[in-house]
Amino acid sequence: AQSVTQLDSQVPVFEEAPVELRCNYSSSVSVYLFWYVQYPNQGLQLLLKYLSGSTLVKGINGFEAEFNKSQTSFHLRKPSVHISDTAEYFCAVSRGHAGNNRKLIWGLGTSLAVNP
Amino acid sequence: DTGVSQDPRHKITKRGQNVTFRCDPISEHNRLYWYRQTLGQGPEFLTYFQNEAQLEKSRLLSDRFSAERPKGSFSTLEIQRTEQGDSAMYLCASSPTAGLNYNEQFFGPGTRLTVL
């Protein structure tokens, strides 16, 4: 079984500062990794995903994440945040190559608050 | 491609009543997922369809819950004899089985259920 831990429930940051949202996972099988964003009163939107290949993944809105297999981590980063980045961020994993069911196992979320 | 749609967006019901939600996935997406998200939590997997076949149900899905996808297109989720603990956001996602977005789940806006 897989599990996901988002190490910070809330991250306050000033506008134009860098930010890192931390995510660790556990799994006995290969996994795919995802970061989703949920803006207030909106649905979940995919920021980026790691399936295979380069461990540094670039996503939308200037976000990137690095897959670290030895540390079982998939931390999300942005070098300079904007007020509009204020949202809830979720890390999720699914099984890798085995089977067709790619159900997502989710972390509890990190609330990013960007202040002027 | 109009995205995943869900209906209704909000539902308020009294304890003990039955409710039914509908999800229309992106056309040609064979995989369909239902998740539940309570306040302050990440989504939790409920069930998965590959075309019309329901291939996995979470233990969270008690006997009061039933889901169908009769023609492999839209899906319904019914909750019988609702309880206050059923209050949550019910999310639907669909995913293709091939192509550029293989392994990515596209989410609808969700149906927010409030049980009084």
Short mmCIF file of C-alpha atoms in Angstrom, two decimals, chain A residues 61-103:
data_model
loop_
_atom_site.label_atom_id
_atom_site.label_comp_id
_atom_site.label_asym_id
_atom_site.label_seq_id
_atom_site.Cartn_x
_atom_site.Cartn_y
_atom_site.Cartn_z
CA ASN A 61 2.71 28.44 -13.32
CA GLY A 62 6.47 28.24 -12.78
CA PHE A 63 6.38 25.30 -10.37
CA GLU A 64 8.84 22.44 -10.43
CA ALA A 65 9.42 19.32 -8.34
CA GLU A 66 12.25 16.87 -7.88
CA PHE A 67 11.80 13.15 -7.42
CA ASN A 68 14.29 11.70 -4.97
CA LYS A 69 13.98 7.94 -4.84
CA SER A 70 16.48 7.38 -2.04
CA GLN A 71 14.68 9.86 0.21
CA THR A 72 11.24 8.93 -1.14
CA SER A 73 10.44 12.59 -1.58
CA PHE A 74 8.80 14.77 -4.22
CA HIS A 75 9.11 18.35 -3.00
CA LEU A 76 7.45 21.18 -4.89
CA ARG A 77 9.29 24.46 -5.43
CA LYS A 78 8.78 27.87 -6.94
CA PRO A 79 11.53 30.50 -7.01
CA SER A 80 9.21 33.51 -6.69
CA VAL A 81 5.58 33.28 -5.63
CA HIS A 82 2.68 35.57 -6.45
CA ILE A 83 -0.44 36.45 -4.52
CA SER A 84 -2.36 34.35 -7.03
CA ASP A 85 -0.50 31.22 -5.88
CA THR A 86 -2.49 31.25 -2.65
CA ALA A 87 -4.24 27.89 -2.67
CA GLU A 88 -4.28 24.36 -1.25
CA TYR A 89 -1.62 22.06 -2.69
CA PHE A 90 -1.93 18.28 -2.67
CA CYS A 91 0.71 15.66 -3.27
CA ALA A 92 -0.54 12.30 -4.55
CA VAL A 93 0.84 8.95 -5.66
CA SER A 94 -0.46 6.09 -7.74
CA ARG A 95 0.89 2.68 -8.51
CA GLY A 96 3.37 2.66 -11.35
CA HIS A 97 3.37 0.08 -14.05
CA ALA A 98 1.22 -2.66 -12.52
CA GLY A 99 -2.41 -2.90 -13.56
CA ASN A 100 -4.86 -0.37 -14.89
CA ASN A 101 -6.19 1.16 -11.69
CA ARG A 102 -4.30 4.36 -11.14
CA LYS A 103 -6.23 5.43 -8.06
#
